CSV table of N, CA, C and O in Angstrom, one decimal:
chain,number,residue,atom,x,y,z
A,146,GLN,N,-19.3,-30.7,-111.9
A,146,GLN,CA,-18.6,-30.1,-113.0
A,146,GLN,C,-19.1,-28.7,-112.9
A,146,GLN,O,-20.4,-28.5,-113.4
A,147,VAL,N,-18.2,-27.7,-113.0
A,147,VAL,CA,-18.7,-26.3,-113.0
A,147,VAL,C,-18.8,-25.8,-114.4
A,147,VAL,O,-17.8,-26.0,-115.2
A,148,GLN,N,-20.1,-25.3,-114.9
A,148,GLN,CA,-20.1,-24.9,-116.1
A,148,GLN,C,-21.2,-23.9,-116.5
A,148,GLN,O,-22.0,-23.9,-115.7
A,149,VAL,N,-21.0,-23.0,-117.5
A,149,VAL,CA,-21.9,-22.2,-118.0
A,149,VAL,C,-22.2,-22.4,-119.4
A,149,VAL,O,-21.1,-22.5,-120.1
A,150,VAL,N,-23.3,-22.5,-120.0
A,150,VAL,CA,-23.6,-22.8,-121.2
A,150,VAL,C,-24.6,-22.0,-122.0
A,150,VAL,O,-25.7,-21.5,-121.3
A,151,GLU,N,-24.1,-21.0,-122.9
A,151,GLU,CA,-24.8,-19.9,-123.7
A,151,GLU,C,-25.8,-20.7,-124.9
A,151,GLU,O,-25.5,-21.7,-125.3
A,152,SER,N,-26.8,-20.1,-124.9
A,152,SER,CA,-27.8,-20.6,-126.2
A,152,SER,C,-28.6,-19.2,-126.6
A,152,SER,O,-28.5,-18.1,-125.9
A,153,GLY,N,-29.1,-19.4,-127.8
A,153,GLY,CA,-30.0,-18.3,-128.3
A,153,GLY,C,-29.4,-17.5,-129.3
A,153,GLY,O,-30.1,-16.6,-130.1
A,154,GLY,N,-28.2,-17.7,-129.6
A,154,GLY,CA,-27.6,-17.0,-130.8
A,154,GLY,C,-28.4,-17.3,-132.2
A,154,GLY,O,-28.6,-18.6,-132.3
A,155,ALA,N,-28.4,-16.5,-133.1
A,155,ALA,CA,-28.9,-16.7,-134.4
A,155,ALA,C,-28.6,-15.8,-135.4
A,155,ALA,O,-27.9,-14.7,-135.1
A,156,LEU,N,-28.9,-16.1,-136.7
A,156,LEU,CA,-28.8,-14.9,-137.8
A,156,LEU,C,-30.1,-14.2,-137.7
A,156,LEU,O,-31.1,-14.7,-137.7
A,157,VAL,N,-30.0,-12.9,-137.6
A,157,VAL,CA,-31.3,-11.8,-137.4
A,157,VAL,C,-31.0,-10.8,-138.3
A,157,VAL,O,-29.9,-10.3,-138.5
A,158,GLN,N,-32.1,-10.1,-138.8
A,158,GLN,CA,-31.9,-9.0,-139.6
A,158,GLN,C,-31.6,-7.7,-138.7
A,158,GLN,O,-32.3,-7.6,-137.7
A,159,ALA,N,-31.1,-6.6,-139.3
A,159,ALA,CA,-30.9,-5.5,-138.5
A,159,ALA,C,-32.3,-4.9,-138.1
A,159,ALA,O,-33.4,-4.9,-138.7
A,160,GLY,N,-32.2,-4.4,-136.9
A,160,GLY,CA,-33.6,-4.0,-136.3
A,160,GLY,C,-34.4,-5.0,-135.5
A,160,GLY,O,-35.1,-4.8,-134.8
A,161,GLY,N,-34.0,-6.3,-135.7
A,161,GLY,CA,-34.4,-7.4,-134.9
A,161,GLY,C,-34.1,-7.6,-133.5
A,161,GLY,O,-33.4,-6.7,-133.0
A,162,SER,N,-34.6,-8.4,-133.0
A,162,SER,CA,-34.3,-9.0,-131.5
A,162,SER,C,-33.8,-10.4,-131.3
A,162,SER,O,-34.2,-11.4,-132.0
A,163,LEU,N,-33.2,-10.4,-130.2
A,163,LEU,CA,-32.6,-12.0,-129.8
A,163,LEU,C,-32.7,-12.1,-128.4
A,163,LEU,O,-32.4,-10.9,-127.6
A,164,ARG,N,-33.0,-13.1,-127.9
A,164,ARG,CA,-32.7,-13.3,-126.4
A,164,ARG,C,-31.6,-14.3,-126.0
A,164,ARG,O,-32.1,-15.6,-126.4
A,165,LEU,N,-30.5,-14.0,-125.5
A,165,LEU,CA,-29.5,-15.0,-125.2
A,165,LEU,C,-29.9,-15.7,-123.8
A,165,LEU,O,-30.2,-14.7,-122.9
A,166,SER,N,-29.5,-16.7,-123.5
A,166,SER,CA,-29.6,-17.3,-122.2
A,166,SER,C,-28.3,-18.1,-121.9
A,166,SER,O,-27.4,-18.3,-122.7
A,167,CYS,N,-27.8,-18.0,-120.7
A,167,CYS,CA,-26.7,-18.7,-120.1
A,167,CYS,C,-27.2,-19.4,-118.9
A,167,CYS,O,-27.5,-18.9,-117.8
A,168,THR,N,-27.0,-20.7,-118.8
A,168,THR,CA,-27.4,-21.7,-117.9
A,168,THR,C,-26.4,-22.0,-117.1
A,168,THR,O,-25.4,-22.9,-117.8
A,169,ALA,N,-26.3,-22.1,-115.9
A,169,ALA,CA,-25.2,-22.5,-115.0
A,169,ALA,C,-25.2,-23.8,-114.3
A,169,ALA,O,-26.5,-24.0,-113.8
A,170,SER,N,-24.6,-24.5,-114.0
A,170,SER,CA,-24.6,-25.7,-113.2
A,170,SER,C,-23.3,-26.1,-112.5
A,170,SER,O,-22.2,-25.5,-112.8
A,171,GLY,N,-23.4,-26.7,-111.2
A,171,GLY,CA,-22.1,-27.0,-110.4
A,171,GLY,C,-21.7,-25.9,-109.7
A,171,GLY,O,-20.6,-26.0,-109.1
A,172,LEU,N,-22.5,-24.7,-109.5
A,172,LEU,CA,-22.1,-23.6,-108.7
A,172,LEU,C,-23.3,-23.1,-108.2
A,172,LEU,O,-24.3,-23.2,-108.6
A,173,THR,N,-23.0,-22.2,-107.0
A,173,THR,CA,-24.1,-21.6,-106.4
A,173,THR,C,-24.3,-20.3,-107.1
A,173,THR,O,-23.5,-19.2,-107.1
A,174,PHE,N,-25.1,-20.3,-108.2
A,174,PHE,CA,-25.3,-19.2,-109.1
A,174,PHE,C,-25.5,-17.9,-108.4
A,174,PHE,O,-24.9,-17.0,-108.9
A,175,ASP,N,-26.3,-17.7,-107.3
A,175,ASP,CA,-26.6,-16.6,-106.8
A,175,ASP,C,-25.3,-15.9,-106.1
A,175,ASP,O,-25.4,-14.7,-105.4
A,176,ALA,N,-24.2,-16.6,-106.1
A,176,ALA,CA,-23.1,-16.2,-105.4
A,176,ALA,C,-21.8,-15.6,-106.5
A,176,ALA,O,-21.0,-15.2,-106.0
A,177,TYR,N,-22.6,-15.6,-107.6
A,177,TYR,CA,-21.6,-14.9,-108.8
A,177,TYR,C,-22.0,-13.8,-109.5
A,177,TYR,O,-23.4,-13.8,-109.7
A,178,VAL,N,-21.2,-12.8,-109.4
A,178,VAL,CA,-21.5,-11.6,-110.4
A,178,VAL,C,-21.4,-12.2,-111.9
A,178,VAL,O,-20.4,-13.0,-112.0
A,179,MET,N,-22.2,-11.9,-112.8
A,179,MET,CA,-22.4,-12.5,-114.1
A,179,MET,C,-22.2,-11.1,-115.3
A,179,MET,O,-22.8,-10.0,-115.1
A,180,ARG,N,-21.4,-11.5,-116.0
A,180,ARG,CA,-21.3,-10.6,-117.2
A,180,ARG,C,-21.4,-11.0,-118.4
A,180,ARG,O,-20.9,-12.3,-118.9
A,181,TRP,N,-21.9,-10.4,-119.6
A,181,TRP,CA,-22.0,-10.9,-121.0
A,181,TRP,C,-20.6,-10.1,-121.5
A,181,TRP,O,-20.4,-8.8,-121.3
A,182,PHE,N,-19.9,-11.0,-122.4
A,182,PHE,CA,-18.7,-10.2,-123.2
A,182,PHE,C,-19.2,-10.7,-124.6
A,182,PHE,O,-20.0,-11.6,-124.9
A,183,ARG,N,-18.7,-9.9,-125.5
A,183,ARG,CA,-18.8,-10.4,-127.0
A,183,ARG,C,-17.3,-10.2,-127.7
A,183,ARG,O,-16.6,-9.3,-127.2
A,184,HIS,N,-17.0,-10.9,-128.9
A,184,HIS,CA,-15.9,-11.1,-129.4
A,184,HIS,C,-16.2,-11.0,-131.0
A,184,HIS,O,-16.6,-12.0,-131.2
A,185,ALA,N,-15.7,-10.1,-131.5
A,185,ALA,CA,-16.0,-10.1,-133.1
A,185,ALA,C,-14.4,-10.1,-133.6
A,185,ALA,O,-13.6,-9.6,-133.2
A,186,PRO,N,-14.4,-10.9,-134.8
A,186,PRO,CA,-13.1,-11.0,-135.6
A,186,PRO,C,-12.4,-9.7,-135.8
A,186,PRO,O,-13.1,-8.7,-136.1
A,187,GLY,N,-11.0,-9.4,-135.4
A,187,GLY,CA,-10.4,-8.2,-135.5
A,187,GLY,C,-10.6,-7.3,-134.3
A,187,GLY,O,-9.8,-6.2,-134.4
A,188,ASN,N,-11.4,-7.6,-133.5
A,188,ASN,CA,-11.7,-6.7,-132.4
A,188,ASN,C,-11.3,-7.2,-131.1
A,188,ASN,O,-11.1,-8.5,-131.0
A,189,GLU,N,-11.2,-6.4,-130.1
A,189,GLU,CA,-10.9,-6.9,-128.7
A,189,GLU,C,-12.2,-7.5,-128.0
A,189,GLU,O,-13.3,-7.1,-128.6
A,190,ARG,N,-12.0,-8.3,-127.1
A,190,ARG,CA,-13.1,-8.6,-126.4
A,190,ARG,C,-13.9,-7.6,-125.6
A,190,ARG,O,-13.1,-6.8,-125.0
A,191,GLU,N,-15.1,-7.5,-125.8
A,191,GLU,CA,-15.7,-6.2,-125.2
A,191,GLU,C,-16.7,-6.7,-124.1
A,191,GLU,O,-17.7,-7.7,-124.2
A,192,GLY,N,-16.7,-6.1,-123.1
A,192,GLY,CA,-17.6,-6.3,-121.9
A,192,GLY,C,-18.8,-5.6,-122.2
A,192,GLY,O,-19.1,-4.4,-122.3
A,193,VAL,N,-20.0,-6.3,-122.3
A,193,VAL,CA,-21.4,-5.8,-123.0
A,193,VAL,C,-22.1,-5.5,-121.6
A,193,VAL,O,-22.7,-4.3,-121.6
A,194,SER,N,-22.3,-6.2,-120.7
A,194,SER,CA,-23.3,-5.8,-119.8
A,194,SER,C,-23.1,-6.7,-118.5
A,194,SER,O,-22.4,-7.9,-118.5
A,195,CYS,N,-23.1,-6.3,-117.0
A,195,CYS,CA,-22.8,-6.9,-116.1
A,195,CYS,C,-24.2,-7.0,-115.0
A,195,CYS,O,-24.9,-5.8,-115.0
A,196,ILE,N,-24.2,-7.7,-114.1
A,196,ILE,CA,-25.4,-8.0,-113.3
A,196,ILE,C,-24.9,-8.4,-111.9
A,196,ILE,O,-24.1,-9.5,-111.8
A,197,THR,N,-25.3,-7.9,-110.9
A,197,THR,CA,-25.0,-8.3,-109.5
A,197,THR,C,-25.6,-9.6,-109.2
A,197,THR,O,-26.6,-10.0,-109.6
A,198,TYR,N,-25.4,-10.1,-107.9
A,198,TYR,CA,-25.9,-11.4,-107.4
A,198,TYR,C,-27.3,-11.5,-107.7
A,198,TYR,O,-27.7,-12.3,-107.9
A,199,ASN,N,-27.8,-10.2,-107.0
A,199,ASN,CA,-29.5,-10.3,-106.8
A,199,ASN,C,-30.1,-9.6,-108.0
A,199,ASN,O,-31.3,-9.5,-107.9
A,200,GLY,N,-29.4,-9.1,-109.1
A,200,GLY,CA,-29.9,-8.4,-110.0
A,200,GLY,C,-30.3,-7.0,-109.8
A,200,GLY,O,-30.9,-6.3,-110.7
A,201,ARG,N,-29.9,-6.4,-108.9
A,201,ARG,CA,-30.3,-5.1,-108.4
A,201,ARG,C,-29.4,-3.8,-109.2
A,201,ARG,O,-30.0,-2.9,-109.2
A,202,TRP,N,-28.4,-4.4,-109.7
A,202,TRP,CA,-27.6,-3.3,-110.3
A,202,TRP,C,-27.0,-4.0,-111.3
A,202,TRP,O,-26.6,-5.1,-111.5
A,203,THR,N,-27.0,-3.1,-112.5
A,203,THR,CA,-26.4,-3.6,-113.8
A,203,THR,C,-25.6,-2.7,-114.5
A,203,THR,O,-25.8,-1.2,-113.9
A,204,ASN,N,-24.8,-2.8,-115.4
A,204,ASN,CA,-24.4,-1.8,-116.2
A,204,ASN,C,-24.0,-2.4,-117.5
A,204,ASN,O,-24.2,-3.5,-117.9
A,205,TYR,N,-23.9,-1.4,-118.6
A,205,TYR,CA,-24.0,-1.6,-119.9
A,205,TYR,C,-22.7,-1.0,-120.6
A,205,TYR,O,-22.5,0.3,-120.1
A,206,ALA,N,-22.4,-1.4,-121.6
A,206,ALA,CA,-21.3,-0.8,-122.6
A,206,ALA,C,-22.1,0.4,-123.2
A,206,ALA,O,-23.4,0.3,-123.7
A,207,HIS,N,-21.4,1.2,-123.5
A,207,HIS,CA,-22.0,2.5,-124.2
A,207,HIS,C,-22.6,2.0,-125.5
A,207,HIS,O,-23.7,2.6,-125.9
A,208,SER,N,-22.1,1.1,-126.3
A,208,SER,CA,-22.5,0.9,-127.6
A,208,SER,C,-23.8,0.2,-127.5
A,208,SER,O,-24.5,0.0,-128.4
A,209,VAL,N,-24.2,-0.5,-126.4
A,209,VAL,CA,-25.6,-1.2,-126.3
A,209,VAL,C,-26.7,-0.5,-125.4
A,209,VAL,O,-27.7,-1.2,-125.3
A,210,LYS,N,-26.2,0.6,-124.7
A,210,LYS,CA,-27.1,0.9,-123.7
A,210,LYS,C,-28.3,1.4,-124.4
A,210,LYS,O,-28.4,2.1,-125.5
A,211,GLY,N,-29.4,1.3,-123.7
A,211,GLY,CA,-30.9,1.5,-124.3
A,211,GLY,C,-31.1,0.5,-125.4
A,211,GLY,O,-32.5,0.6,-125.6
A,212,ARG,N,-30.5,-0.4,-125.6
A,212,ARG,CA,-30.9,-1.5,-126.6
A,212,ARG,C,-30.8,-2.8,-126.0
A,212,ARG,O,-31.8,-3.6,-126.3
A,213,PHE,N,-30.0,-3.1,-125.1
A,213,PHE,CA,-29.7,-4.3,-124.4
A,213,PHE,C,-30.3,-4.3,-123.2
A,213,PHE,O,-30.1,-3.4,-122.4
A,214,THR,N,-30.9,-5.4,-122.6
A,214,THR,CA,-31.2,-5.7,-121.1
A,214,THR,C,-30.7,-7.0,-120.6
A,214,THR,O,-31.0,-7.9,-121.1
A,215,ILE,N,-30.0,-6.7,-119.4
A,215,ILE,CA,-29.5,-7.9,-118.8
A,215,ILE,C,-30.4,-8.2,-117.5
A,215,ILE,O,-31.2,-7.3,-116.9
A,216,SER,N,-30.6,-9.5,-117.4
A,216,SER,CA,-31.3,-9.9,-116.2
A,216,SER,C,-30.9,-11.5,-115.9
A,216,SER,O,-30.3,-12.2,-116.5
A,217,ARG,N,-31.4,-11.9,-114.6
A,217,ARG,CA,-31.0,-13.1,-114.3
A,217,ARG,C,-32.4,-13.9,-113.5
A,217,ARG,O,-33.0,-13.1,-112.8
A,218,ASP,N,-32.2,-15.1,-113.4
A,218,ASP,CA,-33.3,-15.6,-112.6
A,218,ASP,C,-32.5,-16.8,-111.7
A,218,ASP,O,-32.1,-17.8,-112.2
A,219,ASN,N,-32.4,-16.6,-110.5
A,219,ASN,CA,-31.4,-17.3,-109.8
A,219,ASN,C,-32.2,-18.6,-109.5
A,219,ASN,O,-31.6,-19.7,-109.2
A,220,ALA,N,-33.5,-18.7,-109.6
A,220,ALA,CA,-34.1,-19.9,-109.1
A,220,ALA,C,-34.0,-20.8,-110.3
A,220,ALA,O,-34.2,-22.2,-110.1
A,221,LYS,N,-33.6,-20.2,-111.5
A,221,LYS,CA,-33.4,-21.2,-112.5
A,221,LYS,C,-31.7,-21.3,-113.0
A,221,LYS,O,-31.6,-21.7,-114.0
A,222,ASN,N,-31.0,-20.6,-112.4
A,222,ASN,CA,-29.7,-20.5,-112.5
A,222,ASN,C,-29.3,-20.1,-113.9
A,222,ASN,O,-28.5,-20.6,-114.6
A,223,THR,N,-30.2,-19.0,-114.3
A,223,THR,CA,-30.1,-18.6,-115.7
A,223,THR,C,-29.9,-17.1,-115.8
A,223,THR,O,-30.5,-16.4,-115.0
A,224,LEU,N,-29.0,-16.7,-116.6
A,224,LEU,CA,-28.6,-15.5,-117.0
A,224,LEU,C,-29.3,-15.0,-118.5
A,224,LEU,O,-29.1,-16.0,-119.2
A,225,TYR,N,-29.7,-13.9,-118.6
A,225,TYR,CA,-30.4,-13.6,-120.0
A,225,TYR,C,-29.7,-12.3,-120.4
A,225,TYR,O,-29.1,-11.4,-119.7
A,226,LEU,N,-29.7,-12.1,-121.7
A,226,LEU,CA,-29.3,-10.7,-122.5
A,226,LEU,C,-30.6,-10.7,-123.5
A,226,LEU,O,-30.6,-11.3,-124.5
A,227,GLN,N,-31.3,-9.7,-123.3
A,227,GLN,CA,-32.3,-9.2,-124.3
A,227,GLN,C,-31.8,-8.2,-125.1
A,227,GLN,O,-31.5,-7.2,-124.7
A,228,MET,N,-31.7,-8.5,-126.4
A,228,MET,CA,-31.2,-7.6,-127.5
A,228,MET,C,-32.2,-7.2,-128.6
A,228,MET,O,-32.7,-7.9,-129.1
A,229,ASP,N,-32.3,-5.9,-128.3
A,229,ASP,CA,-33.4,-5.2,-129.4
A,229,ASP,C,-32.6,-4.3,-130.1
A,229,ASP,O,-31.4,-3.8,-129.9
A,230,SER,N,-33.4,-3.8,-131.4
A,230,SER,CA,-32.6,-3.0,-132.2
A,230,SER,C,-31.5,-3.2,-132.7
A,230,SER,O,-30.5,-2.5,-132.7
A,231,LEU,N,-31.1,-4.6,-133.0
A,231,LEU,CA,-29.9,-5.1,-133.4
A,231,LEU,C,-29.3,-4.4,-134.5
A,231,LEU,O,-30.0,-4.0,-135.4
A,232,LYS,N,-28.1,-4.4,-134.7
A,232,LYS,CA,-27.3,-3.5,-135.7
A,232,LYS,C,-26.1,-4.5,-136.2
A,232,LYS,O,-25.6,-5.4,-135.4
A,233,PRO,N,-25.8,-4.2,-137.3
A,233,PRO,CA,-24.9,-5.4,-138.0
A,233,PRO,C,-23.3,-5.3,-137.1
A,233,PRO,O,-22.9,-6.3,-137.0
A,234,GLU,N,-23.2,-4.1,-136.5
A,234,GLU,CA,-22.0,-4.1,-135.6
A,234,GLU,C,-22.0,-4.8,-134.3
A,234,GLU,O,-21.1,-5.0,-133.6
A,235,ASP,N,-23.3,-5.4,-134.0
A,235,ASP,CA,-23.5,-6.5,-132.9
A,235,ASP,C,-23.0,-7.7,-133.2
A,235,ASP,O,-23.0,-8.6,-132.2
A,236,THR,N,-22.7,-8.0,-134.4
A,236,THR,CA,-22.2,-9.2,-135.0
A,236,THR,C,-20.9,-9.8,-134.0
A,236,THR,O,-20.1,-9.1,-134.0
A,237,ALA,N,-21.0,-10.8,-133.3
A,237,ALA,CA,-20.0,-11.3,-132.6
A,237,ALA,C,-20.4,-12.6,-131.9
A,237,ALA,O,-21.6,-13.1,-132.0
A,238,MET,N,-19.3,-13.3,-131.5
A,238,MET,CA,-19.6,-14.5,-130.4
A,238,MET,C,-20.0,-14.0,-129.0
A,238,MET,O,-19.2,-12.9,-128.7
A,239,TYR,N,-20.9,-14.3,-128.6
A,239,TYR,CA,-21.3,-13.8,-127.4
A,239,TYR,C,-21.0,-14.6,-126.1
A,239,TYR,O,-21.4,-16.0,-126.3
A,240,TYR,N,-20.3,-14.3,-124.9
A,240,TYR,CA,-20.0,-15.2,-123.9
A,240,TYR,C,-20.6,-14.8,-122.6
A,240,TYR,O,-20.6,-13.6,-122.4
A,241,CYS,N,-21.0,-15.7,-121.8
A,241,CYS,CA,-21.2,-15.4,-120.4
A,241,CYS,C,-20.1,-15.8,-119.5
A,241,CYS,O,-19.4,-16.9,-119.8
A,242,ALA,N,-19.8,-15.1,-118.5
A,242,ALA,CA,-18.8,-15.2,-117.6
A,242,ALA,C,-19.2,-14.9,-116.1
A,242,ALA,O,-20.0,-14.1,-116.0
A,243,ALA,N,-18.5,-15.7,-115.2
A,243,ALA,CA,-18.7,-15.5,-113.7
A,243,ALA,C,-17.6,-15.1,-113.0
A,243,ALA,O,-16.6,-15.8,-113.1
A,244,THR,N,-17.8,-14.3,-111.9
A,244,THR,CA,-16.7,-14.2,-110.8
A,244,THR,C,-17.6,-14.2,-109.5
A,244,THR,O,-18.6,-13.6,-109.4
A,245,ARG,N,-16.8,-14.8,-108.3
A,245,ARG,CA,-17.1,-14.7,-107.1
A,245,ARG,C,-16.9,-13.5,-106.5
A,245,ARG,O,-17.7,-13.0,-105.6
A,246,SER,N,-16.0,-12.7,-107.0
A,246,SER,CA,-15.8,-11.4,-106.3
A,246,SER,C,-16.6,-10.3,-106.7
A,246,SER,O,-17.4,-10.5,-107.8
A,247,TYR,N,-17.0,-9.2,-106.1
A,247,TYR,CA,-17.8,-8.2,-106.3
A,247,TYR,C,-17.1,-7.3,-107.3
A,247,TYR,O,-16.4,-6.3,-107.0
A,248,TYR,N,-16.9,-7.8,-108.6
A,248,TYR,CA,-16.2,-6.9,-109.7
A,248,TYR,C,-17.4,-6.6,-110.6
A,248,TYR,O,-17.9,-7.4,-111.2
A,249,LEU,N,-17.2,-5.3,-110.9
A,249,LEU,CA,-18.4,-4.9,-112.0
A,249,LEU,C,-17.8,-4.1,-113.3
A,249,LEU,O,-18.4,-3.4,-114.0
A,250,GLY,N,-16.3,-4.4,-113.2
A,250,GLY,CA,-15.6,-3.8,-114.3
A,250,GLY,C,-15.7,-4.8,-115.7
A,250,GLY,O,-16.4,-5.7,-115.8
A,251,PHE,N,-14.8,-4.4,-116.7
A,251,PHE,CA,-14.8,-4.7,-117.8
A,251,PHE,C,-13.7,-5.6,-118.1
A,251,PHE,O,-13.5,-6.1,-119.2
A,252,ASP,N,-12.9,-6.1,-117.3
A,252,ASP,CA,-11.6,-6.7,-117.4
A,252,ASP,C,-11.9,-8.1,-117.4
A,252,ASP,O,-12.2,-8.8,-116.6
A,253,PRO,N,-11.7,-8.7,-118.6
A,253,PRO,CA,-12.0,-10.4,-118.6
A,253,PRO,C,-11.3,-11.2,-117.8
A,253,PRO,O,-11.8,-12.2,-117.4
A,254,SER,N,-10.0,-10.8,-117.4
A,254,SER,CA,-9.2,-11.7,-116.7
A,254,SER,C,-9.8,-12.0,-115.1
A,254,SER,O,-9.4,-12.8,-114.5
A,255,ARG,N,-10.8,-11.0,-114.8
A,255,ARG,CA,-11.3,-11.0,-113.4
A,255,ARG,C,-12.4,-12.1,-113.5
A,255,ARG,O,-12.8,-12.3,-112.3
A,256,PHE,N,-12.7,-12.6,-114.5
A,256,PHE,CA,-13.9,-13.7,-114.4
A,256,PHE,C,-13.3,-15.2,-114.8
A,256,PHE,O,-12.5,-15.3,-115.6
A,257,THR,N,-13.7,-15.9,-113.9
A,257,THR,CA,-12.9,-17.2,-113.7
A,257,THR,C,-13.7,-18.2,-114.4
A,257,THR,O,-13.2,-19.3,-114.7
A,258,ILE,N,-15.0,-18.1,-114.6
A,258,ILE,CA,-15.8,-19.2,-115.4
A,258,ILE,C,-16.4,-18.6,-116.7
A,258,ILE,O,-17.1,-17.5,-116.6
A,259,TRP,N,-16.2,-19.2,-117.9
A,259,TRP,CA,-16.6,-18.8,-119.3
A,259,TRP,C,-17.3,-20.1,-119.8
A,259,TRP,O,-16.9,-21.3,-119.7
A,260,GLY,N,-18.2,-19.4,-120.5
A,260,GLY,CA,-19.0,-20.6,-121.5
A,260,GLY,C,-18.2,-20.7,-122.9
A,260,GLY,O,-17.1,-20.0,-123.1
A,261,GLN,N,-18.8,-21.5,-123.7
A,261,GLN,CA,-18.2,-21.7,-125.1
A,261,GLN,C,-18.6,-20.8,-126.0
A,261,GLN,O,-18.2,-20.4,-127.1
A,262,GLY,N,-19.7,-19.8,-125.8
A,262,GLY,CA,-20.0,-18.8,-126.5
A,262,GLY,C,-21.2,-19.4,-127.4
A,262,GLY,O,-21.5,-20.4,-127.9
A,263,THR,N,-22.1,-18.2,-128.0
A,263,THR,CA,-23.1,-18.6,-128.9
A,263,THR,C,-23.0,-17.4,-130.1
A,263,THR,O,-22.8,-16.1,-129.5
A,264,GLN,N,-23.2,-17.7,-131.3
A,264,GLN,CA,-22.7,-16.7,-132.3
A,264,GLN,C,-24.2,-15.8,-132.5
A,264,GLN,O,-25.2,-16.5,-132.9
A,265,VAL,N,-23.9,-14.5,-132.6
A,265,VAL,CA,-25.0,-13.6,-133.0
A,265,VAL,C,-24.4,-13.1,-134.4
A,265,VAL,O,-23.4,-12.3,-134.5
A,266,THR,N,-25.4,-13.0,-135.4
A,266,THR,CA,-25.0,-12.4,-136.8
A,266,THR,C,-26.1,-11.6,-137.1
A,266,THR,O,-27.3,-12.2,-137.0
A,267,VAL,N,-25.8,-10.2,-137.3
A,267,VAL,CA,-27.0,-9.3,-137.7
A,267,VAL,C,-26.7,-8.9,-139.1
A,267,VAL,O,-25.7,-8.3,-139.4
A,268,SER,N,-27.6,-9.2,-140.1
A,268,SER,CA,-27.5,-8.8,-141.6
A,268,SER,C,-28.2,-7.5,-141.8
A,268,SER,O,-29.2,-6.9,-141.0
A,269,SER,N,-27.4,-6.7,-142.5
A,269,SER,CA,-27.9,-5.4,-143.0
A,269,SER,C,-29.2,-5.3,-144.1
A,269,SER,O,-29.4,-6.2,-144.7
């Protein structure tokens, strides 16, 4: 069964840090481009950060650049999102998503495998 499972979400104060994880199973992890998305109530789903198969290239949404760091450990089939200097506007459900194609954009429909999400809440 192909699946990705997120973990690490929590309630944290503004200025704090969290590290999200996304563990994949049932797929050849290093054959997939991975992206973190987030969705807050009343907002559109936002592409947060993307990483290529071998982790050599990444991109970030302007809203998180300089505060978030995406990485992956292909030996552990795991994707990470280190989130520092968190702000209340970072509050959202965070999802990891995978695509076999070399797609580095922000269109959610291009990603075929999704997790159930992990909630991040940042209090002011």
